[in-house]
mmCIF file of C-alpha atoms in Angstrom:
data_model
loop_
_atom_site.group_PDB
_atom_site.id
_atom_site.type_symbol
_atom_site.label_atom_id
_atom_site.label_comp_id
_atom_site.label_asym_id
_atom_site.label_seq_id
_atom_site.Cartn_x
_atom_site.Cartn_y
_atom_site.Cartn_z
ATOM 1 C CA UNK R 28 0.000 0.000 0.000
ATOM 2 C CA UNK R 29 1.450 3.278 -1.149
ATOM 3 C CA UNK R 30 -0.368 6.993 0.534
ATOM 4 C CA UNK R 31 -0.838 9.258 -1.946
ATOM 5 C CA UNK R 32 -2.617 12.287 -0.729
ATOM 6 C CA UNK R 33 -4.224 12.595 2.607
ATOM 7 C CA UNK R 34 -5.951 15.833 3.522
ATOM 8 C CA UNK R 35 -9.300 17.814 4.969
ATOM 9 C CA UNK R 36 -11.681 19.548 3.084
ATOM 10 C CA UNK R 37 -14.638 21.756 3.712
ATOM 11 C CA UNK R 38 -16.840 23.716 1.084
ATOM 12 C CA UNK R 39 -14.009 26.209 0.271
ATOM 13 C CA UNK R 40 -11.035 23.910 -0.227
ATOM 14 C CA UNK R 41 -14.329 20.782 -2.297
ATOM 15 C CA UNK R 42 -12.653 21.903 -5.596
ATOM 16 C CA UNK R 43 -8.657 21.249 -4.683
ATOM 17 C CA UNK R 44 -9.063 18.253 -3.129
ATOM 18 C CA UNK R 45 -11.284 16.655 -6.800
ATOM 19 C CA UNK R 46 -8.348 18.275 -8.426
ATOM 20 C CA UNK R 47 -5.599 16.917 -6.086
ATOM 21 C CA UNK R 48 -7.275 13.351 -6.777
ATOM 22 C CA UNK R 49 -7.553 13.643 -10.313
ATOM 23 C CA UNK R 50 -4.283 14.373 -10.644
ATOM 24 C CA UNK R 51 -2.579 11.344 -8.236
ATOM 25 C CA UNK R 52 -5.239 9.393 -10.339
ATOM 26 C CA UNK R 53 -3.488 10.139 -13.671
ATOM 27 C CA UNK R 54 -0.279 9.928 -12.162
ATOM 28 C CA UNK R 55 -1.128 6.390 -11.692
ATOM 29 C CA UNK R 56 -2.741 5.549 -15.165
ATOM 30 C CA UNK R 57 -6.133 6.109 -14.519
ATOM 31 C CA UNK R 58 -7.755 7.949 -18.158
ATOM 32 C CA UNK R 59 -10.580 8.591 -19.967
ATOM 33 C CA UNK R 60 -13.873 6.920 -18.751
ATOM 34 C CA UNK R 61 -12.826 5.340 -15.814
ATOM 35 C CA UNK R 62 -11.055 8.217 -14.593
ATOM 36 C CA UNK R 63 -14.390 10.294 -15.221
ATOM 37 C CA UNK R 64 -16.595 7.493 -13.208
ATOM 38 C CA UNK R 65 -13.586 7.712 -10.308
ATOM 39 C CA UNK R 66 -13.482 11.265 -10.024
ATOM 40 C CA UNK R 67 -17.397 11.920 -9.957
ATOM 41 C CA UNK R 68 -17.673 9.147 -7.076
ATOM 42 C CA UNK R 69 -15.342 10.975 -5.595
ATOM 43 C CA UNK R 70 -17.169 14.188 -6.086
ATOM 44 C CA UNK R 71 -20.555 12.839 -4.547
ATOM 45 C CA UNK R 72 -18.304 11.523 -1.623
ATOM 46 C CA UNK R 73 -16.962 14.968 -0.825
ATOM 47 C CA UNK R 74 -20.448 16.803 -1.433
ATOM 48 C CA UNK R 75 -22.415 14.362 0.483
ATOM 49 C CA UNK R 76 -19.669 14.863 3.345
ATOM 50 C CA UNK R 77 -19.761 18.819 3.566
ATOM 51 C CA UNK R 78 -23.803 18.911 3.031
ATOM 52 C CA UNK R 79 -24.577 16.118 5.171
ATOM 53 C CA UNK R 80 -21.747 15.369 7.456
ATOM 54 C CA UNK R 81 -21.462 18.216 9.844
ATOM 55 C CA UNK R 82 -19.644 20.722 6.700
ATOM 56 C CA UNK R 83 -16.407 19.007 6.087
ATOM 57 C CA UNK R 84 -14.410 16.137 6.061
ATOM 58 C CA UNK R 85 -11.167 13.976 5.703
ATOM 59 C CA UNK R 86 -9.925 12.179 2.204
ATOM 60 C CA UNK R 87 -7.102 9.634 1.994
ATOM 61 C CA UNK R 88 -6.425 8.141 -1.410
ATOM 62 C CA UNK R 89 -4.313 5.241 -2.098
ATOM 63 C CA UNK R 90 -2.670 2.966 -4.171
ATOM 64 C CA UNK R 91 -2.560 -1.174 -3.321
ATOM 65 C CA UNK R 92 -2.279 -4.122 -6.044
ATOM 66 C CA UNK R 93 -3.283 -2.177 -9.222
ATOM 67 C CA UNK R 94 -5.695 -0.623 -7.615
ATOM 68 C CA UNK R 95 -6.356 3.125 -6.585
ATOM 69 C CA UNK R 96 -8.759 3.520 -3.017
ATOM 70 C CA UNK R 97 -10.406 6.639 -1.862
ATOM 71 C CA UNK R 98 -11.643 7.087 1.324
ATOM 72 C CA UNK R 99 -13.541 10.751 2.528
ATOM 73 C CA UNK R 100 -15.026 10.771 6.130
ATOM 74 C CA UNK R 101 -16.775 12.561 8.315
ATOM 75 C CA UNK R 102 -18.109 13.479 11.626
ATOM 76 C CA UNK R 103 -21.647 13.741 10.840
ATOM 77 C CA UNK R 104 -24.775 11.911 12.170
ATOM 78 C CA UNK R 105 -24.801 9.321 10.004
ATOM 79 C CA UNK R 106 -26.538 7.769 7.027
ATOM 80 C CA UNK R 107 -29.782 5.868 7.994
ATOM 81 C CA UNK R 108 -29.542 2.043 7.308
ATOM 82 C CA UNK R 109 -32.855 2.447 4.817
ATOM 83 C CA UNK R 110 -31.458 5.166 2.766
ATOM 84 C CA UNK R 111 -28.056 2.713 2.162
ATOM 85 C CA UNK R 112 -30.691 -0.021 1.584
ATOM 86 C CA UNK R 113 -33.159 1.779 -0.801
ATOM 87 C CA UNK R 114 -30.883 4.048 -2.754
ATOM 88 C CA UNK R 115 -31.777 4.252 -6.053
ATOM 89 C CA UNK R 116 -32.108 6.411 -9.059
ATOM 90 C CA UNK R 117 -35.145 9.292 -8.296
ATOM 91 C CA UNK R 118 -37.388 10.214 -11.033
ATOM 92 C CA UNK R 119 -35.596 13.358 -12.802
ATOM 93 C CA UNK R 120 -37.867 16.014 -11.239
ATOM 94 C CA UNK R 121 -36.254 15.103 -7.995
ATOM 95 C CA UNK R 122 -33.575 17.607 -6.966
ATOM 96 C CA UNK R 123 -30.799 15.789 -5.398
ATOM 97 C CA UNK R 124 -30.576 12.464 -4.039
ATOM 98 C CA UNK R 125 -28.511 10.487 -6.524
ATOM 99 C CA UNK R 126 -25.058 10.612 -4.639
ATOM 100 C CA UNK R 127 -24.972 7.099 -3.206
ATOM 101 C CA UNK R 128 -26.767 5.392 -6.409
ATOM 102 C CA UNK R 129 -23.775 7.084 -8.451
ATOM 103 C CA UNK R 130 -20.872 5.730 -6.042
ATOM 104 C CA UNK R 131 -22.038 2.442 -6.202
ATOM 105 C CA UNK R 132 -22.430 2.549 -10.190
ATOM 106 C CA UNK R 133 -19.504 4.283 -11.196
ATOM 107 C CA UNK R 134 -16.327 3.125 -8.824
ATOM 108 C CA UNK R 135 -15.488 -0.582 -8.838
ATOM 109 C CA UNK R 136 -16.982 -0.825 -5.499
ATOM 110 C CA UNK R 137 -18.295 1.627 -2.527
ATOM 111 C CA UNK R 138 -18.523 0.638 0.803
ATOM 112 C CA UNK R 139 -20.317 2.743 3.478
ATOM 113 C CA UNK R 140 -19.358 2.693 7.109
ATOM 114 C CA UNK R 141 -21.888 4.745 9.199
ATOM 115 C CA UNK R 142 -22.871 5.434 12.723
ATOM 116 C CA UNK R 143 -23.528 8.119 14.720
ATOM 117 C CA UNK R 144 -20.099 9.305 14.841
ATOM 118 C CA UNK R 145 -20.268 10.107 11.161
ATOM 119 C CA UNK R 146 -19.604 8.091 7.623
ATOM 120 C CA UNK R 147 -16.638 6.779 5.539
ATOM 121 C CA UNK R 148 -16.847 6.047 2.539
ATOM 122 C CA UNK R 149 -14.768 3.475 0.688
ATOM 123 C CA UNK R 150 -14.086 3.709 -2.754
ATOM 124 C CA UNK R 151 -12.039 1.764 -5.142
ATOM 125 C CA UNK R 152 -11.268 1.561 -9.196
ATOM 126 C CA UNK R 153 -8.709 -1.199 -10.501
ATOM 127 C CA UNK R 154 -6.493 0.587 -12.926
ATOM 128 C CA UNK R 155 -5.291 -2.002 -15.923
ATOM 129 C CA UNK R 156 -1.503 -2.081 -16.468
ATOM 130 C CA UNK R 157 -0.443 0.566 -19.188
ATOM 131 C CA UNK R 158 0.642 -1.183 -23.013
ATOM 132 C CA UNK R 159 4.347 -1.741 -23.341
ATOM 133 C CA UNK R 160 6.568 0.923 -24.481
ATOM 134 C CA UNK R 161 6.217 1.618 -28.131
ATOM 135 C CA UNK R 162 2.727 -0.591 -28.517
ATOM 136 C CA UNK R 163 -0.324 1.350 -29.605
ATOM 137 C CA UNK R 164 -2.749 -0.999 -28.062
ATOM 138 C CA UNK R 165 -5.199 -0.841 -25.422
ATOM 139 C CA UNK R 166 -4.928 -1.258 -22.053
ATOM 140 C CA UNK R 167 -5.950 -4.478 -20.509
ATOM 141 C CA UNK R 168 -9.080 -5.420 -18.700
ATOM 142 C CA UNK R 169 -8.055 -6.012 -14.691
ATOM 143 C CA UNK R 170 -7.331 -9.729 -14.488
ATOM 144 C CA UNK R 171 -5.874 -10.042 -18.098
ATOM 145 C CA UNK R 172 -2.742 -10.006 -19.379
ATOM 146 C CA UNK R 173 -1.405 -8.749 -22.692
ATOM 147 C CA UNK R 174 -0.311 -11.371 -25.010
ATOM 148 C CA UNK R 175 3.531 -11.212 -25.441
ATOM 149 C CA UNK R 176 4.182 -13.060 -28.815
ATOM 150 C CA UNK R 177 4.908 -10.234 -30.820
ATOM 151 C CA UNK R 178 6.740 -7.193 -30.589
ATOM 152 C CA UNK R 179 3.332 -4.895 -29.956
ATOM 153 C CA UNK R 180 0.819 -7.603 -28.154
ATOM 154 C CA UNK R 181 -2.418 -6.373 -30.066
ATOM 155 C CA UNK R 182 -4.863 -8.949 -28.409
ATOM 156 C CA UNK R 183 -5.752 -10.594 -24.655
ATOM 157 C CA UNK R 184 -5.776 -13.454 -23.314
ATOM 158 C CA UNK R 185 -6.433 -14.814 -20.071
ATOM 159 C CA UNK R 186 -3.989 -15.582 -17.894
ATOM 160 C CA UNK R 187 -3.481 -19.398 -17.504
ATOM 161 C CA UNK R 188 -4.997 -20.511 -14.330
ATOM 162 C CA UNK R 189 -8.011 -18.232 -15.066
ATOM 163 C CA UNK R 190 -11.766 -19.770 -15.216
ATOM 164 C CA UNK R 191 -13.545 -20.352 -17.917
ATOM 165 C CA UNK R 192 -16.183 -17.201 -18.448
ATOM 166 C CA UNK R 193 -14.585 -14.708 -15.718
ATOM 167 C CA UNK R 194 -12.994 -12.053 -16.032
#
């Protein structure tokens, strides 16, 4: 496990800790979509924690097996065990209400700790190895490997010991 940025927040300092995260996220090869989906979980984290958690928080992002974790707490009251349970998408006339839906849906998982002492938020995005040096081709899907025949592997495979229909 490597710490990459650890730091508090409130409404005034929201914006430089998304940017701060976005750019350790890069740093490490996170791009395009996934970076997007990352950074906007990230976002609703944050938000949720100044407008709901008692106006600011605490962020540590980090950087374990290929994989990039975010966590943002804070001291509010708590979420309620029904809203965790029933969050969901509201109709679009609804103002507000979509943070927790969007964690879940765009990081690679989100996992809520709440009580009364307040909320942390776990969030975490596998990042695929880059291409080799030189090679034009895409990144690989976590759990893949390129294949190494040729001097620019254009195709996957799966590893050996992998089973049949995962990924």
């Amino acid at each position: 496990m490597v710490t990459l940025l650890t730091m508090s927040f409130d409404e005034n300092s929201m914006c430089a800790a998304r940017h701060a995260v976005r750019d350790e996220a890069r740093r490490r090869g996170l791009t395009s979509e996934r970076l997007d989906n990352f950074l906007t979980a990230v976002n609703e984290s944050i938000g949720n924690a100044v407008e709901h958690g008692g106006g600011q928080g605490w962020l540590t992002l980090w950087w374990a097996d290929d994989d990039l974790f975010c966590e943002v707490r804070d001291a509010g009251p708590g979420i309620p065990a029904r809203t965790l349970d029933q969050a969901c998408l509201p109709p679009p006339s609804v103002p507000g209400g979509r943070g927790i839906w969007l964690m879940r849906r765009l990081a690679d998982s989100a996992v809520f700790s709440t009580g009364p002492d307040g909320t942390a938020v776990l969030l975490r995005i596998g990042v695929a190895p880059p291409a080799p040096p030189g090679c034009h081709a895409q990144r690989c899907r976590p759990g893949w490997v390129l294949n190494t025949d040729g001097a620019c592997p254009a195709r996957h495979q799966q590893p050996p010991d992998a089973e049949l229909g995962s990924e």
